[in-house]
Amino acid sequence: MDVKTVCLGMLTEGEASGYDLKKAFESSFGHCFAAGYGSIYPALASLAESGCVDCEEIAQDGKPDRKVYRITDKGWDMLLAELANPAPSHKVRSEFLAQMAFAHLMTPEQVQTVLDSRIEDADRNLKFIDEFENSCDCDWPAGVRFTLGFGRTMLHAMKTYVEENRHMFDDATTTTKKAAAR
Amino acid sequence: MDVKTVCLGMLTEGEASGYDLKKAFESSFGHCFAAGYGSIYPALASLAESGCVDCEEIAQDGKPDRKVYRITDKGWDMLLAELANPAPSHKVRSEFLAQMAFAHLMTPEQVQTVLDSRIEDADRNLKFIDEFENSCDCDWPAGVRFTLGFGRTMLHAMKTYVEENRHMFDDATTTTKKAAAR
DNA sequence: GACTTTATATATCGGACTGATAGTATGCAT
DNA sequence: ATGCATACTATCAGTCCGATATATAAAGTC
């Protein structure tokens, strides 16, 4: 389940350009599986080379050619094979938590600023999910609704945890450790 | 806040080898910031080259030399500068959610298997955190306790969400979409 | 006694991903 | 008129991931 596979999955909804896919990554997948142009364009090129997608170049005057991709039968086979993975991963990479583990090397002000920014980020993402969910009359398939609910639940849990546990850093002893350790 | 910085942070607790750091990544940071040898050894080499750590090679008969790293003043400066980042990231990359978004292309059995394995994984990680927390008499600094609680809260929220929402995939209409779409 | 696993310890390599950057054109607002 | 947003492509250096290789000792198991 890499960027290539997710692109294939998106193409089952209809043909699309790299630019379209980027927008889809930002909206529906933003909270759980990000990808930038640096991943998407090479992925599409590789899929085209291996015959999993067809590419049609549509000339446009002024703008660069629009390259529209369409999934092939081979692409379907590949996608369904990937979806058979019984234990897909769910990974977290948190510079936030890594930084908090060394909170005793930071000033209390720095710590509180970081906690504030994490709450703001959670709020931003929650708002984003809500807007996305309400943006469309059509209803999403069950799977998409599941992922949106998942995202909302996790963000909410994160926000609540930070709010209810930030007092853990109130202790005055943390302030002096930096100097003492050095 | 990359692997290099976290290595520096760990070295503030005392000198260590790459092997020691790997163990630390697995235990205290496993749930939020993973790193393998392929990241750790190059990170240490780079830190040594830029003078952020000193390296002492200790010969051992039979076993390969043990290379012990120690943080330098320059390393401290670098670390404290990194810890000043007011908005560190918290990223999720979930093949699980990406796959669930395409649940309508899977069989109901496949979907349920994936959900089961996610719950098992959450349980495994919860158990791991509990064991780690109880493994040591010494108490961890506030920051580490915060990250452990964070991990537990998120895993618990994930497990509960999956259990309470797996019925979303019960709908019989999802079964036939695969054939229809093709 | 032979055999396998686990732990100690190093390190590299291909492939994948990230984030920044770059180019080129339209249209809209200030 | 100048800047900014949107539409569209694409590359590149740096970083990271997972697998793999190598070598030895201790400890458990058949």
XYZ file of C-alpha atoms (C1' of nucleotides) in Angstrom:
424
model
C 0.000 0.000 0.000
C 2.266 2.754 -1.211
C 1.546 5.962 -3.106
C 1.235 4.000 -6.342
C -1.535 1.827 -4.952
C -3.499 4.739 -3.537
C -3.247 6.482 -6.922
C -4.637 3.354 -8.573
C -7.463 3.318 -6.068
C -8.319 6.927 -6.784
C -8.315 6.217 -10.510
C -11.086 3.628 -9.999
C -13.345 6.648 -9.448
C -12.546 7.909 -12.937
C -9.682 9.318 -14.974
C -7.540 12.035 -13.456
C -4.341 14.025 -13.839
C -1.491 14.201 -11.369
C -2.799 17.566 -10.309
C -6.268 16.126 -9.659
C -4.768 13.327 -7.582
C -2.793 15.811 -5.515
C -6.054 17.576 -4.644
C -7.624 14.251 -3.715
C -4.643 13.464 -1.461
C -5.105 16.799 0.255
C -8.840 16.488 0.775
C -9.943 12.905 1.382
C -6.588 11.464 2.444
C -4.949 14.480 3.993
C -5.327 13.304 7.580
C -4.058 9.757 7.072
C -1.924 9.387 3.962
C -0.216 12.455 2.551
C 1.606 12.649 -0.755
C 3.166 15.512 -2.681
C 4.036 15.985 -6.332
C 7.424 14.491 -5.662
C 5.701 11.186 -4.951
C 2.713 11.369 -7.285
C 4.403 12.140 -10.603
C 7.031 9.412 -10.285
C 4.293 7.011 -9.147
C 2.181 7.734 -12.233
C 5.202 7.428 -14.518
C 6.053 4.070 -12.990
C 2.446 2.852 -13.244
C 2.316 3.897 -16.898
C 5.570 2.114 -17.619
C 4.330 -1.117 -16.073
C 1.027 -0.900 -17.943
C -1.179 -0.372 -14.890
C -2.502 2.917 -16.272
C -2.959 4.464 -19.688
C -1.980 8.065 -20.276
C -3.631 10.454 -22.683
C -1.970 13.797 -23.328
C -4.441 16.582 -23.943
C -2.895 19.652 -25.528
C -3.923 22.998 -24.078
C -2.767 26.309 -25.436
C -0.835 28.389 -22.983
C -0.942 25.861 -20.141
C 1.218 22.749 -20.230
C -0.368 19.605 -21.658
C -2.811 17.916 -19.371
C -1.903 14.261 -18.875
C -4.950 12.217 -18.011
C -4.493 8.759 -16.543
C -6.926 5.839 -16.679
C -6.614 2.514 -14.846
C -6.155 -0.639 -16.971
C -7.147 -4.265 -16.311
C -3.596 -4.932 -15.162
C -3.941 -1.973 -12.806
C -7.115 -3.495 -11.343
C -5.319 -6.788 -10.759
C -2.493 -4.992 -9.015
C -4.861 -2.950 -6.876
C -6.984 -5.901 -5.771
C -3.818 -7.840 -4.925
C -2.629 -4.976 -2.708
C -6.012 -4.708 -1.019
C -5.684 -8.362 -0.008
C -3.006 -7.418 2.547
C -4.547 -8.654 5.821
C -2.498 -6.449 8.152
C -1.820 -3.000 6.700
C 0.313 -0.710 8.852
C -0.688 2.389 10.778
C 2.359 4.474 11.585
C 2.887 7.569 13.635
C 5.947 9.766 13.314
C 5.705 12.473 15.893
C 8.346 15.132 16.239
C 5.946 16.538 18.796
C 6.176 13.536 21.117
C 9.906 13.202 20.535
C 10.302 16.821 21.599
C 8.048 16.373 24.637
C 10.170 13.448 25.790
C 12.942 16.029 26.224
C 10.713 18.662 27.817
C 13.085 18.805 30.780
C 15.647 20.393 28.434
C 13.227 23.127 27.388
C 11.961 26.217 29.180
C 8.398 25.998 30.549
C 7.393 28.698 28.069
C 8.699 26.656 25.152
C 6.800 23.610 26.372
C 3.522 25.475 26.697
C 3.959 27.043 23.250
C 4.437 23.621 21.704
C 1.347 22.274 23.480
C -0.694 25.251 22.280
C 0.405 24.737 18.711
C -0.521 21.067 18.878
C -4.040 21.955 20.007
C -4.314 24.528 17.238
C -3.196 21.969 14.704
C -5.788 19.488 15.978
C -8.503 22.132 15.710
C -7.435 23.014 12.189
C -7.593 19.390 11.124
C -10.922 18.811 12.848
C -12.379 21.799 11.045
C -10.947 20.512 7.802
C -12.598 17.114 8.217
C -15.942 18.709 9.060
C -15.783 20.965 6.026
C -14.840 18.108 3.753
C -17.658 15.962 5.054
C -20.233 18.720 4.486
C -18.785 19.918 1.186
C -20.462 17.257 -0.907
C -24.136 16.323 -1.334
C -23.278 12.876 -2.591
C -22.585 10.461 0.199
C -19.212 8.848 0.394
C -18.860 5.080 0.523
C -18.797 3.456 3.958
C -15.005 3.183 3.889
C -14.462 6.894 3.438
C -16.983 7.721 6.163
C -15.093 5.287 8.390
C -11.767 7.008 7.779
C -13.235 10.461 8.384
C -14.781 9.336 11.667
C -11.497 7.705 12.591
C -9.618 10.924 11.960
C -12.084 12.957 13.965
C -12.001 10.532 16.876
C -8.211 10.463 17.018
C -7.849 14.236 16.746
C -10.413 14.714 19.461
C -8.651 12.224 21.726
C -5.361 13.987 21.097
C -6.725 17.417 21.882
C -8.428 16.236 25.058
C -5.324 14.418 26.247
C -3.117 17.450 25.740
C -5.576 19.734 27.497
C -6.047 17.404 30.450
C -2.379 16.516 30.897
C -0.450 19.686 30.197
C -0.334 20.258 33.938
C 2.232 17.440 34.055
C 4.767 20.048 32.994
C 3.836 22.563 35.684
C 6.282 21.105 38.178
C 8.986 23.652 38.976
C 11.767 21.044 39.161
C 11.747 20.675 35.384
C 12.993 24.219 34.979
C 16.434 23.741 36.377
C 17.355 20.376 34.910
C 18.787 21.931 31.790
C 21.517 23.752 33.612
C 22.097 20.897 36.038
C 22.574 18.316 33.310
C 25.172 20.326 31.493
C 13.586 17.024 14.799
C 14.957 14.148 12.776
C 16.673 10.922 13.799
C 19.906 12.823 14.424
C 18.271 15.118 16.953
C 16.571 12.298 18.817
C 19.914 10.478 18.994
C 21.470 13.613 20.478
C 18.666 13.786 23.000
C 19.198 10.196 24.034
C 22.914 10.822 24.442
C 22.141 13.489 27.061
C 21.269 10.566 29.333
C 24.796 9.231 28.971
C 27.118 7.690 26.406
C 25.799 4.944 24.183
C 26.504 2.843 21.115
C 24.357 2.629 18.004
C 23.086 -0.666 19.289
C 22.064 0.899 22.602
C 20.240 3.687 20.794
C 18.345 1.187 18.675
C 17.065 -0.447 21.850
C 16.024 2.935 23.199
C 14.174 3.675 19.961
C 12.311 0.389 20.320
C 11.370 0.821 23.942
C 10.732 4.440 24.861
C 10.112 5.806 21.360
C 8.669 2.788 19.621
C 5.106 4.049 19.559
C 5.836 7.536 18.268
C 9.183 7.768 16.508
C 10.694 4.621 15.055
C 14.197 4.296 13.643
C 16.217 1.336 12.414
C 19.934 0.755 11.967
C 19.664 2.152 8.469
C 18.867 5.530 10.010
C 20.827 5.390 13.264
C 24.302 4.501 11.997
C 24.348 7.143 9.257
C 22.970 9.660 11.781
C 25.781 8.940 14.248
C 28.387 9.112 11.489
C 27.037 12.480 10.394
C 26.916 13.782 13.969
C 30.505 12.663 14.527
C 31.635 14.340 11.328
C 30.041 17.643 12.312
C 31.513 17.478 15.802
C 28.236 17.089 17.665
C 29.382 13.808 19.206
C 32.701 12.209 20.103
C 33.314 8.574 19.322
C 35.456 6.176 21.294
C 36.204 2.764 19.850
C 36.440 0.054 22.465
C 38.084 -3.148 21.269
C 36.442 -6.386 22.298
C 37.812 -9.813 21.515
C 35.505 -11.890 19.393
C 32.800 -9.291 19.064
C 33.260 -6.307 16.780
C 34.559 -3.096 18.318
C 32.047 -1.237 20.378
C 31.780 2.382 19.285
C 30.623 4.561 22.143
C 29.294 8.042 21.408
C 29.219 11.037 23.742
C 27.519 14.369 23.144
C 29.748 17.455 22.832
C 29.078 21.121 23.630
C 28.353 21.708 19.971
C 25.895 18.816 20.120
C 24.134 20.454 23.069
C 23.827 23.697 21.128
C 22.370 21.860 18.162
C 19.919 19.937 20.345
C 18.667 22.971 22.258
C 18.240 24.837 18.964
C 16.090 21.990 17.609
C 14.029 21.860 20.786
C 13.166 25.521 20.254
C 10.908 24.579 17.320
C 7.511 25.929 18.473
C 5.368 23.720 16.201
C 6.804 20.214 15.784
C 4.848 17.933 13.468
C 2.743 14.899 14.320
C 2.243 12.757 11.239
C 0.195 9.692 10.534
C 0.817 7.421 7.592
C -1.847 4.773 7.591
C -1.948 2.049 4.996
C -4.803 0.771 7.123
C -7.010 3.823 6.547
C -5.999 4.061 2.897
C -7.110 0.459 2.465
C -10.369 1.021 4.353
C -11.187 3.928 2.042
C -11.373 1.301 -0.704
C -13.274 -1.242 1.375
C -15.969 -1.380 -1.325
C -13.383 -3.096 -3.548
C -12.703 -5.788 -0.953
C -14.692 -8.795 0.166
C -16.468 -8.468 3.535
C -14.194 -11.188 4.885
C -11.101 -9.251 3.875
C -12.427 -6.132 5.544
C -13.190 -7.907 8.807
C -9.763 -9.565 8.808
C -8.082 -6.188 8.431
C -10.162 -4.721 11.270
C -9.279 -7.678 13.499
C -5.596 -7.288 12.817
C -5.774 -3.577 13.625
C -7.333 -4.340 17.012
C -4.682 -6.974 17.678
C -1.967 -4.510 16.808
C -3.463 -1.928 19.162
C -3.583 -4.509 21.962
C 0.017 -5.499 21.329
C 1.147 -1.901 21.531
C -0.938 -1.177 24.622
C 0.596 -4.161 26.360
C 4.019 -3.001 25.289
C 3.510 0.444 26.789
C 2.231 -1.030 30.052
C 5.201 -3.359 30.318
C 7.644 -0.589 29.581
C 6.071 1.659 32.172
C 6.250 -1.021 34.869
C 9.667 -2.337 33.864
C 11.582 0.322 35.697
C 11.571 1.385 39.342
C 13.058 4.754 38.577
C 10.455 7.247 37.472
C 10.728 8.745 34.056
C 10.755 12.494 33.591
C 7.401 14.182 33.097
C 7.916 14.355 29.339
C 8.318 10.619 28.954
C 5.291 9.928 31.155
C 3.365 12.356 28.968
C 4.310 10.526 25.764
C 3.450 7.128 27.232
C 0.043 8.361 28.355
C -0.445 9.931 24.951
C 0.311 6.652 23.224
C -2.021 4.737 25.494
C -4.847 7.221 25.003
C -4.537 7.186 21.229
C -4.325 3.401 20.999
C -7.337 3.060 23.240
C -9.315 5.548 21.167
C -8.342 3.691 18.008
C -9.378 0.321 19.357
C -12.707 1.615 20.640
C -13.460 3.384 17.380
C -12.789 0.277 15.306
C -14.896 -1.890 17.600
C -17.812 0.512 17.669
C -17.811 1.313 13.964
C -16.971 -1.917 12.210
C -20.692 -2.395 11.661
C -20.426 0.350 9.022
C -19.147 -2.347 6.692
C -21.996 -4.775 7.383
C -24.182 -3.317 4.644
C -24.745 -5.914 1.924
C -24.532 -3.373 -0.895
C -20.783 -3.092 -0.493
C -20.328 -6.695 -1.545
C -21.326 -6.297 -5.162
C -19.649 -3.020 -5.972
C -16.424 -4.677 -6.941
C -17.956 -6.527 -9.884
C -20.175 -3.600 -10.824
C -17.361 -1.088 -10.968
C -15.297 -3.181 -13.286
C 26.615 -33.618 21.880
C 24.301 -31.131 18.056
C 21.169 -27.486 16.939
C 18.622 -23.339 17.152
C 17.439 -19.221 18.917
C 18.571 -14.893 21.186
C 21.628 -11.221 22.195
C 25.648 -8.264 21.174
C 27.584 -5.377 17.677
C 28.726 -3.455 13.361
C 27.333 -1.658 8.587
C 25.435 -1.054 3.691
C 22.100 -0.647 -0.156
C 18.100 -0.049 -3.169
C 13.936 1.856 -3.192
C 10.593 5.057 -1.425
C 9.196 9.405 0.315
C 9.612 14.614 1.647
C 9.951 19.340 0.951
C 11.602 22.711 -1.716
C 12.130 24.560 -5.964
C 11.239 25.773 -10.830
C 8.689 27.026 -15.009
C 4.692 28.883 -17.562
C 0.211 30.781 -18.350
C -4.571 32.809 -16.977
C -7.317 35.688 -14.287
C -8.567 38.520 -10.463
C -7.989 41.986 -7.113
C -5.667 46.278 -5.123
C 1.067 47.438 -12.763
C 1.952 44.432 -9.401
C 1.032 40.786 -6.675
C -1.458 36.668 -5.596
C -4.262 32.550 -6.449
C -5.196 28.738 -9.489
C -3.957 25.350 -13.001
C -0.396 22.158 -14.628
C 3.815 20.070 -15.236
C 8.283 18.190 -13.242
C 12.931 17.430 -10.827
C 16.358 17.026 -7.059
C 18.901 16.581 -2.761
C 18.345 14.837 1.408
C 16.298 11.514 4.392
C 14.312 7.403 5.813
C 12.865 2.274 5.689
C 13.398 -2.626 5.431
C 16.061 -6.093 4.271
C 20.335 -8.047 4.314
C 25.246 -9.356 5.590
C 28.793 -10.667 9.008
C 30.631 -12.512 13.304
C 30.594 -14.412 18.021
C 28.825 -15.973 22.622
C 25.497 -17.559 25.653
C 21.573 -20.085 26.604
C 18.095 -23.113 25.854
C 16.277 -27.519 23.538
C 16.047 -31.996 21.350
